[in-house]
PDB file of C-alpha atoms in Angstrom:
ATOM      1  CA  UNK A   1       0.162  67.779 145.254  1.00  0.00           C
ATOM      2  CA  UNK A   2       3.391  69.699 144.022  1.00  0.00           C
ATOM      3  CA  UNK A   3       4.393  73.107 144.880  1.00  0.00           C
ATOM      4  CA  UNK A   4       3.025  74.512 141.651  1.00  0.00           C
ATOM      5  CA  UNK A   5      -0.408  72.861 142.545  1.00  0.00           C
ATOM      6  CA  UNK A   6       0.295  74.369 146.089  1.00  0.00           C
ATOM      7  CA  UNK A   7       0.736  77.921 144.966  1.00  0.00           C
ATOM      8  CA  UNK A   8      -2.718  77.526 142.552  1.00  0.00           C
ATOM      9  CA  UNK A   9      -4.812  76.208 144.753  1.00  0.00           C
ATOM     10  CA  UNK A  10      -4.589  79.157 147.696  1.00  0.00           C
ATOM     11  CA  UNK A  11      -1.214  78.343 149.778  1.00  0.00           C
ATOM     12  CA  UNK A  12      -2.920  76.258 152.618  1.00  0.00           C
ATOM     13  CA  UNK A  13      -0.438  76.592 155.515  1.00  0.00           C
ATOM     14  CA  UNK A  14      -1.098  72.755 156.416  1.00  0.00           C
ATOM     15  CA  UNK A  15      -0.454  71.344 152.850  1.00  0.00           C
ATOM     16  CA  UNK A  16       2.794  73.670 151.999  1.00  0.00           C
ATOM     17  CA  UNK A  17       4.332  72.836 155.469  1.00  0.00           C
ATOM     18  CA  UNK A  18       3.857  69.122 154.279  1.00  0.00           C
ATOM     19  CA  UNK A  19       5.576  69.888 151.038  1.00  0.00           C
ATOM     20  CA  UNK A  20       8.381  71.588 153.131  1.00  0.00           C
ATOM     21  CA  UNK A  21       8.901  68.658 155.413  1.00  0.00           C
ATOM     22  CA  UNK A  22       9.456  66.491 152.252  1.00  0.00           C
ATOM     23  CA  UNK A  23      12.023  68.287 149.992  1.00  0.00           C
ATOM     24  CA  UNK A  24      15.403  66.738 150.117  1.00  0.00           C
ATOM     25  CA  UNK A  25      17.173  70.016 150.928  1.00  0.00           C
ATOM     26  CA  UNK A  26      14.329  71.506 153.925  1.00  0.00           C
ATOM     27  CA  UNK A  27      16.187  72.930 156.582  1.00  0.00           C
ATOM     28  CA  UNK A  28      15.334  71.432 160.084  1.00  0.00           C
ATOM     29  CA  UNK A  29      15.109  74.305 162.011  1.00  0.00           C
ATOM     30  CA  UNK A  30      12.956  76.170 159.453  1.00  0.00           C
ATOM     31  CA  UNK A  31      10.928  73.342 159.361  1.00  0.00           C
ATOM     32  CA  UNK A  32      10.290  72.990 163.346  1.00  0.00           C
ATOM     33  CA  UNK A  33       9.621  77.135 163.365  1.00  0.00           C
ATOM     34  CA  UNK A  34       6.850  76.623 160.470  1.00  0.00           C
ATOM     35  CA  UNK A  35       5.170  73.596 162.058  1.00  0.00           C
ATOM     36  CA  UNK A  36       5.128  75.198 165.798  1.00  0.00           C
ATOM     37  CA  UNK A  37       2.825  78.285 164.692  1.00  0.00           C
ATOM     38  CA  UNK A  38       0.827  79.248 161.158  1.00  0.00           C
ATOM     39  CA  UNK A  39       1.008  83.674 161.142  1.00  0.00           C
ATOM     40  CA  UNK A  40       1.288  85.709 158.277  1.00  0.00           C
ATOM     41  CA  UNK A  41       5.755  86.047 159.079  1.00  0.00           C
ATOM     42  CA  UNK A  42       5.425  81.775 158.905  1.00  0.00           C
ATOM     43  CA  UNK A  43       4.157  82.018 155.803  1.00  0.00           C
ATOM     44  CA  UNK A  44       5.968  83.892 154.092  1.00  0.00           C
ATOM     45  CA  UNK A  45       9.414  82.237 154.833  1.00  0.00           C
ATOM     46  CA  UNK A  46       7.003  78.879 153.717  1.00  0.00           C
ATOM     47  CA  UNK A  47       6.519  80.687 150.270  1.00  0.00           C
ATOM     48  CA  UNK A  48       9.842  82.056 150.020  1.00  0.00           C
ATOM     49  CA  UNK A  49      11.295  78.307 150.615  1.00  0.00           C
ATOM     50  CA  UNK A  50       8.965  76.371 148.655  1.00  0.00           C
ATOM     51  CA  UNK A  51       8.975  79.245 145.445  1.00  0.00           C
ATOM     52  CA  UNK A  52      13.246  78.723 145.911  1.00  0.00           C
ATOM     53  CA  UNK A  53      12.787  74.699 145.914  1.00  0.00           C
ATOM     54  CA  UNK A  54      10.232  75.508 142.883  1.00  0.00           C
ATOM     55  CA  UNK A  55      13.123  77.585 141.191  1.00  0.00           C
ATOM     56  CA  UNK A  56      16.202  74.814 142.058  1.00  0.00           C
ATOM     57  CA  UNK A  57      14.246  72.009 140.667  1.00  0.00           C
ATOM     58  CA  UNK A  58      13.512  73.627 137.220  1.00  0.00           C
ATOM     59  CA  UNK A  59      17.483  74.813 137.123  1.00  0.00           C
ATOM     60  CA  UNK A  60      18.132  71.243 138.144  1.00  0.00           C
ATOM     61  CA  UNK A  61      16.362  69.924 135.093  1.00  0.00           C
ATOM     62  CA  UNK A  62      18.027  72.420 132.679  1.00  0.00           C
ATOM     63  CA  UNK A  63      21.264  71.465 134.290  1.00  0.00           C
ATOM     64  CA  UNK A  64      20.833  67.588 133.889  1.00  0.00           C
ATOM     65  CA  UNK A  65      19.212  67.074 130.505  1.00  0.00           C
ATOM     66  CA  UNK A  66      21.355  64.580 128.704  1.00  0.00           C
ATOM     67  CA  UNK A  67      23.175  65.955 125.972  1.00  0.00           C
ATOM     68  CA  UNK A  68      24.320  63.384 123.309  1.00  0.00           C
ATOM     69  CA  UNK A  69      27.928  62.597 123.044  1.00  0.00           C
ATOM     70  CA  UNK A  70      30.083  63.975 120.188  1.00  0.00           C
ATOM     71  CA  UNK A  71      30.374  61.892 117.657  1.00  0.00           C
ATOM     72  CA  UNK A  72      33.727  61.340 116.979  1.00  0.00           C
ATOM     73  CA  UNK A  73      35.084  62.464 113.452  1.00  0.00           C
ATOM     74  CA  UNK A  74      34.969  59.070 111.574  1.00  0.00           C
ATOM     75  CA  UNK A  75      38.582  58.874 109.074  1.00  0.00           C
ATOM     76  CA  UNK A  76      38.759  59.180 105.487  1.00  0.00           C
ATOM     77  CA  UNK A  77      38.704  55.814 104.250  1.00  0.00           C
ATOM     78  CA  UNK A  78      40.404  56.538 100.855  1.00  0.00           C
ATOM     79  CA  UNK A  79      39.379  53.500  98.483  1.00  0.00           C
ATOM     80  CA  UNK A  80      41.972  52.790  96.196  1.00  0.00           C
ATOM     81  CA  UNK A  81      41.006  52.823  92.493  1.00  0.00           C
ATOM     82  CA  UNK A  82      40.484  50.133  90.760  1.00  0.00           C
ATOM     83  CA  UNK A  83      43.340  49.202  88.288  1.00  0.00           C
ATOM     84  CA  UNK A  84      43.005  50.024  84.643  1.00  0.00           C
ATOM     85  CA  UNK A  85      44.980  49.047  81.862  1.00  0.00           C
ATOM     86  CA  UNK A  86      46.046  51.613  79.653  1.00  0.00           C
ATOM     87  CA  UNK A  87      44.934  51.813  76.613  1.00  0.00           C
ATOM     88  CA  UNK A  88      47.399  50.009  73.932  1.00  0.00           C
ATOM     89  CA  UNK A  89      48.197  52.604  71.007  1.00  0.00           C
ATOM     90  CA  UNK A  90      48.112  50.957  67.631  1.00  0.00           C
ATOM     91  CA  UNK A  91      50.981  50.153  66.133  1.00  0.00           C
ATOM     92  CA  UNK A  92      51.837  49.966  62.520  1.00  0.00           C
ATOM     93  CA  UNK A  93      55.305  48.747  60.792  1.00  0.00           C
ATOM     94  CA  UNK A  94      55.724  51.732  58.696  1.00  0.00           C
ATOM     95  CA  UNK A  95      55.980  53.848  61.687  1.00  0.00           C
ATOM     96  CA  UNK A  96      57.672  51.660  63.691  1.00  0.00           C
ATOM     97  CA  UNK A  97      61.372  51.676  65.211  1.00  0.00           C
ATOM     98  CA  UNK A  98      63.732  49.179  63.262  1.00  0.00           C
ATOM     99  CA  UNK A  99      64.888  47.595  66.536  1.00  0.00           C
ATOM    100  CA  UNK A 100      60.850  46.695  67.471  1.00  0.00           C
ATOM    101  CA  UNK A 101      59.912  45.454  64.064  1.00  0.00           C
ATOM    102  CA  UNK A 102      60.765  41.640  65.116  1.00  0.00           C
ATOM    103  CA  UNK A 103      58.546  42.160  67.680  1.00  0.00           C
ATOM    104  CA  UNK A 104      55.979  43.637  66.812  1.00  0.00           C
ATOM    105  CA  UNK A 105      55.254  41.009  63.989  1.00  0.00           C
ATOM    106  CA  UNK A 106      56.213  38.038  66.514  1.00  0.00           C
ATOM    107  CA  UNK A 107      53.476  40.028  68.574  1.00  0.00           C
ATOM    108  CA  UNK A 108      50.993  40.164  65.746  1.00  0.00           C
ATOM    109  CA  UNK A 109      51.887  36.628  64.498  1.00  0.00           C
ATOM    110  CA  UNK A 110      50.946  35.122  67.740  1.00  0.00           C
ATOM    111  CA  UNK A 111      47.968  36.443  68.851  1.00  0.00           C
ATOM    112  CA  UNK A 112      46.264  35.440  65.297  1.00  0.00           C
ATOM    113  CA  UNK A 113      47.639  32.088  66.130  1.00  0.00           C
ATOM    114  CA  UNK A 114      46.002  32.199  69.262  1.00  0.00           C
ATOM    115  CA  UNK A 115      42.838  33.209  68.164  1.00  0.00           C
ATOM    116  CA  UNK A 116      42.958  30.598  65.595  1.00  0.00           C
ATOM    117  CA  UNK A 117      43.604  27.868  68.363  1.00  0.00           C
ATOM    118  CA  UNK A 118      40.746  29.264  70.286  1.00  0.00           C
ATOM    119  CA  UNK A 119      38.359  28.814  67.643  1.00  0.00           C
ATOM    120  CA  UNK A 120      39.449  25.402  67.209  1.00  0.00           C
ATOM    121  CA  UNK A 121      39.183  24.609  70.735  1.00  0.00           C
ATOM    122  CA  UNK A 122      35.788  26.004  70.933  1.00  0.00           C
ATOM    123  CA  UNK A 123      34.533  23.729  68.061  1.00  0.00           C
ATOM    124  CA  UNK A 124      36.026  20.553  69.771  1.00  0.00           C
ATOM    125  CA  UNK A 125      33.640  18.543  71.661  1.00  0.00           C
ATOM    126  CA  UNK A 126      33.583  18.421  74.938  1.00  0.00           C
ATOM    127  CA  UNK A 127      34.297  14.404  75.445  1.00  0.00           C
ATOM    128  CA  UNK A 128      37.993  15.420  73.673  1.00  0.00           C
ATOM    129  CA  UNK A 129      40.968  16.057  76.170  1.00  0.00           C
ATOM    130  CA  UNK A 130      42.101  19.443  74.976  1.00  0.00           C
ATOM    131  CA  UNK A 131      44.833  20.081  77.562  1.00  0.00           C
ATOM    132  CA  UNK A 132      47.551  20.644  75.173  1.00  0.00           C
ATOM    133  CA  UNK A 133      45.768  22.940  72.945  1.00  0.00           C
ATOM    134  CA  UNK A 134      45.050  25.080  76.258  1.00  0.00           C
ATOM    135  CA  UNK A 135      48.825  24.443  77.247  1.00  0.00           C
ATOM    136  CA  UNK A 136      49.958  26.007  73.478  1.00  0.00           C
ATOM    137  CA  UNK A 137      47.385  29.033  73.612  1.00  0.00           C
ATOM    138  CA  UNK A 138      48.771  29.766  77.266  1.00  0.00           C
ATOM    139  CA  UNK A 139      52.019  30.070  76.158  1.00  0.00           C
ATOM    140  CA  UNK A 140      51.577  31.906  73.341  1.00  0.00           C
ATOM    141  CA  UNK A 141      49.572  34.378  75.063  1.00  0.00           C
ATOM    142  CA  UNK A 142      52.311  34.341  77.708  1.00  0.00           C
ATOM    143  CA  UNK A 143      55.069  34.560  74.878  1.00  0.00           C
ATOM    144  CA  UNK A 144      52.688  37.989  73.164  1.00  0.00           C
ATOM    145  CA  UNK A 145      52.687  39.648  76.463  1.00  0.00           C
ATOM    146  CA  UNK A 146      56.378  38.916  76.733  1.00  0.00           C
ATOM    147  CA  UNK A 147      56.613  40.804  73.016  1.00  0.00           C
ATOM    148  CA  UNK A 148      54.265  43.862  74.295  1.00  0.00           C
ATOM    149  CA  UNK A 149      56.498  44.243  77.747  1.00  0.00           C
ATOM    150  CA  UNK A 150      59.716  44.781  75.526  1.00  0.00           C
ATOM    151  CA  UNK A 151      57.691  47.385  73.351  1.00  0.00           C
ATOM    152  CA  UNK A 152      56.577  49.330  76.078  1.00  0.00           C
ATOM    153  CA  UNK A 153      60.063  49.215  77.700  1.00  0.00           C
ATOM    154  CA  UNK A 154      61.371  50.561  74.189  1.00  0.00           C
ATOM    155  CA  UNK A 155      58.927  52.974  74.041  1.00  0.00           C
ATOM    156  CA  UNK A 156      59.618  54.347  77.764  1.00  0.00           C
ATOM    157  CA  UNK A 157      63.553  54.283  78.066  1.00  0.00           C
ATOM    158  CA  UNK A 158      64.360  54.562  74.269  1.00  0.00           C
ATOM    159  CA  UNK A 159      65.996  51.105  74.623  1.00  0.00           C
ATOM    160  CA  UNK A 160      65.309  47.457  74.422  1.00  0.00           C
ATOM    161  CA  UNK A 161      66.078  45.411  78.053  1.00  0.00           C
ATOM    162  CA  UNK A 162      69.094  43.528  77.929  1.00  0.00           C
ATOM    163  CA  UNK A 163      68.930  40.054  76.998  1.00  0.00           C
ATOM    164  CA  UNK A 164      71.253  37.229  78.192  1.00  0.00           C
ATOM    165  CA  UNK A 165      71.776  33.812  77.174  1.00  0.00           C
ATOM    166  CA  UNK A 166      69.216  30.860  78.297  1.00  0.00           C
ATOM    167  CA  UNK A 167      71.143  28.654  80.690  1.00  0.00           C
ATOM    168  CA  UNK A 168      68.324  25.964  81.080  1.00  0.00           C
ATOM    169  CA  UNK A 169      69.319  23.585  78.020  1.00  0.00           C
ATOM    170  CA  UNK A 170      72.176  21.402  80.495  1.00  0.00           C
ATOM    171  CA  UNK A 171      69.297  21.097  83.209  1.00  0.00           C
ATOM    172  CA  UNK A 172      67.631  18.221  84.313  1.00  0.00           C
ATOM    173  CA  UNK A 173      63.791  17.908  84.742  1.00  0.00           C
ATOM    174  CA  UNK A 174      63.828  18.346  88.066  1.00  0.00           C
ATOM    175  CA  UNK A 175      66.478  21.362  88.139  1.00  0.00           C
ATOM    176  CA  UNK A 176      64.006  22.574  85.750  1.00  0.00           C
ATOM    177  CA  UNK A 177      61.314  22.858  87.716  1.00  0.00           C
ATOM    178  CA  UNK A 178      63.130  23.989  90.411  1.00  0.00           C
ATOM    179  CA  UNK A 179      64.116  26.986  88.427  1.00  0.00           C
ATOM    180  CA  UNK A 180      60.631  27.207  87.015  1.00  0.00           C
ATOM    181  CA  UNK A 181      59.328  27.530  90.979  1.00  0.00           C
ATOM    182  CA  UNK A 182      62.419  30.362  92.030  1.00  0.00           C
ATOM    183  CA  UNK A 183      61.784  32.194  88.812  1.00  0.00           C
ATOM    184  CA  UNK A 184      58.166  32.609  89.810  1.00  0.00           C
ATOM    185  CA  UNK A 185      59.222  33.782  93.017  1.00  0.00           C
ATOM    186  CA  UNK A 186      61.384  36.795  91.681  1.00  0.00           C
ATOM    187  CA  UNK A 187      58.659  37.408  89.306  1.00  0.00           C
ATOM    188  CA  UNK A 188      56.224  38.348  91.953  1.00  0.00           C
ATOM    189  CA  UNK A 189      58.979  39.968  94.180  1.00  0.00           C
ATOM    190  CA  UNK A 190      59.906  42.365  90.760  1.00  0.00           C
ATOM    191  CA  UNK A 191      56.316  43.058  90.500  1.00  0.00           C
ATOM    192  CA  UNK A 192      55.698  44.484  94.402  1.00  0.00           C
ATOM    193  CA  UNK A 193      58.497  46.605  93.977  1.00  0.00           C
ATOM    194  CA  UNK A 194      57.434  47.989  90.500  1.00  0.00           C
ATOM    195  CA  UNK A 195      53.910  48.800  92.230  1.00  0.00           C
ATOM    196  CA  UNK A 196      55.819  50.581  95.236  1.00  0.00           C
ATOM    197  CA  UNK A 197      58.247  52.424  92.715  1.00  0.00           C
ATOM    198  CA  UNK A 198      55.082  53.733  90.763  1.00  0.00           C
ATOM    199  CA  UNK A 199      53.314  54.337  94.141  1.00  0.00           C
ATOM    200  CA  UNK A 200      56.101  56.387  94.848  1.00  0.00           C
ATOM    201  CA  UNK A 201      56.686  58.356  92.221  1.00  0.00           C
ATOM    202  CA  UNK A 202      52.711  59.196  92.638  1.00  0.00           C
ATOM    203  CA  UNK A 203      53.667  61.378  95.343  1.00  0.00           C
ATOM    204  CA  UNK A 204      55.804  64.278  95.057  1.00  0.00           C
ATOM    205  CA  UNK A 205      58.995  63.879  95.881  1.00  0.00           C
ATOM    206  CA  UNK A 206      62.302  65.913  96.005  1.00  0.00           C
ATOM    207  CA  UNK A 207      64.017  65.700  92.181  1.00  0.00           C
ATOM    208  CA  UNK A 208      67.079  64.085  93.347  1.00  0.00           C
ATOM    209  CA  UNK A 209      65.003  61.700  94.837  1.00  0.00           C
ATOM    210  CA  UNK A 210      62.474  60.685  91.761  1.00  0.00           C
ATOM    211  CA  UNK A 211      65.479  60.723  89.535  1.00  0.00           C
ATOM    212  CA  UNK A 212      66.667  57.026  91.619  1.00  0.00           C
ATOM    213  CA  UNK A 213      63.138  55.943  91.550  1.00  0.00           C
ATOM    214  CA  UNK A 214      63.038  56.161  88.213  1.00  0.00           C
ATOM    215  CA  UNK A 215      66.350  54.564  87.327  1.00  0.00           C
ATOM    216  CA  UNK A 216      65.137  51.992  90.237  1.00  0.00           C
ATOM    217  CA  UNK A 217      61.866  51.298  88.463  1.00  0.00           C
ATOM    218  CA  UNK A 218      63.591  51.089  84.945  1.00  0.00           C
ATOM    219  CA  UNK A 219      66.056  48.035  86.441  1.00  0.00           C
ATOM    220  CA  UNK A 220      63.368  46.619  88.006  1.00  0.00           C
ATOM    221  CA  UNK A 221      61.240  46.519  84.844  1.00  0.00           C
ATOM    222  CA  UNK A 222      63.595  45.293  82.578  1.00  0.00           C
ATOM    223  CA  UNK A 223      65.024  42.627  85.055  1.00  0.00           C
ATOM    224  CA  UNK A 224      61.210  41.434  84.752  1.00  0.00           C
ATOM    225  CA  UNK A 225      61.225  40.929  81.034  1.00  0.00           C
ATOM    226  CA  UNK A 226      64.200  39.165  81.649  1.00  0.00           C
ATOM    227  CA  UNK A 227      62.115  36.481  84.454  1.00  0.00           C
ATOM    228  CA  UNK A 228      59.049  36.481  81.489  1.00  0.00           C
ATOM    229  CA  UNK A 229      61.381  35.414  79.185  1.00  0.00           C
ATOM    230  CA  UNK A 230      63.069  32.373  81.437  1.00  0.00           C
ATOM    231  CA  UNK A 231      60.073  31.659  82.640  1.00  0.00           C
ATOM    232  CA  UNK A 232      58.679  31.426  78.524  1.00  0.00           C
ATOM    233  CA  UNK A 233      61.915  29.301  77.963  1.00  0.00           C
ATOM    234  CA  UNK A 234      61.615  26.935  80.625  1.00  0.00           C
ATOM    235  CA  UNK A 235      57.861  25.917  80.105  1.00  0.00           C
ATOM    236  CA  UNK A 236      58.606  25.386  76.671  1.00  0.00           C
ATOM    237  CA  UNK A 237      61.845  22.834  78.031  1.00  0.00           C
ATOM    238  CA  UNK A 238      59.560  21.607  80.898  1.00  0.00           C
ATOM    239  CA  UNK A 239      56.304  20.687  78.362  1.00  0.00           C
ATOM    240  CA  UNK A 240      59.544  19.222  75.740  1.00  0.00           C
ATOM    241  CA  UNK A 241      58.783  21.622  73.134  1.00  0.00           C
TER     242      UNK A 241
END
């Protein structure tokens, strides 16, 4: 029986004094007064007590219920986007700069050449060794984009990069290579600090300060066309073309 139960059924003076004696906060002394004599003054205080128990228990319950933790606000994950090449303008001769004439047709000249080595290594069979057609389409791919980077230089700074004499020819093979593996090196080095000049320059930043990126990111740039273009020269030393 509960005290709710107790109050329903007719308050029997026997049964709610049992109740009393078992609540965790019954005082003793009230207790020993109730259980020595059952009059209408006894029951009442064993009303008032049990009715107050009644009332702390369902306070108790409010009090207690479990309330789910905050969920703590996750971050912004901000996902970078994913890299695309701009779109290459078309470029015709009639409307182009005298200084990128050369290379535009060098540009044009190789990639037909390339596409006519690809069709001709897509006919051969399979049993033929075709590594030096693959080696002469890679490098004139590598030679086009090496054509395109001056363009777009041209086309961004109003100038072509500087260009400085090959230094390669006295080398040995092994100096070569050597070279070969340093110039690849400063090629990828250039290229981390073109993507942290553009990063930069992304964000705003105080005028005095974007004007050095941007003279930063213009060295940097054309100091890579300069790596391409070793790096073009000593292949074509390295394979003995």
């Amino acid at each position: 029986m509960n005290i709710q139960d107790w109050f329903s059924s007719g308050c029997d003076y026997a049964s709610g004094v049992a109740l009393y004696s078992k609540l965790k906060h019954s005082n003793a002394l009230t207790l020993r007064r109730l259980m020595k004599k059952e009059n209408a003054t006894n029951l009442m205080t064993l009303k008032y007590e049990l009715k107050k128990a009644q009332t702390l228990k369902a306070q108790l319950k409010t009090t207690t219920k479990k309330v789910p933790p905050k969920k703590k606000p996750q971050p912004l994950k901000v996902v970078p986007a994913a890299y695309k090449e701009p779109a290459r303008q078309p470029m015709y001769m009639h409307n182009t700069p005298k200084e990128l004439r050369p290379l535009l047709s060098e540009a044009h000249t190789l990639f037909i050449k390339c596409c006519e080595l690809k069709s001709i290594l897509n006919e051969t069979p399979g049993s033929v060794n075709t590594y030096d057609l693959q080696l002469e389409i890679d490098e004139k791919l590598k030679r086009n984009q090496w054509c395109w980077q001056q363009i777009t230089f041209f086309k961004e700074h109003g100038t072509l990069p500087k260009s400085t004499p090959s230094e390669f020819e006295t080398l040995t093979s092994a100096q070569l290579i050597k070279r070969q593996q340093y110039k690849w090196q400063a090629k990828c080095k250039a290229e981390k600090l073109i993507e942290k000049y553009e990063a930069e320059l992304a964000s705003p930043e105080p005028i005095n300060k974007r004007v050095l990126i941007e003279n930063k990111l213009r060295l940097k740039k054309e100091k890579l066309i300069g790596i391409e273009k070793d790096l073009l020269t000593l292949s074509e030393l390295i394979n003995g073309n």
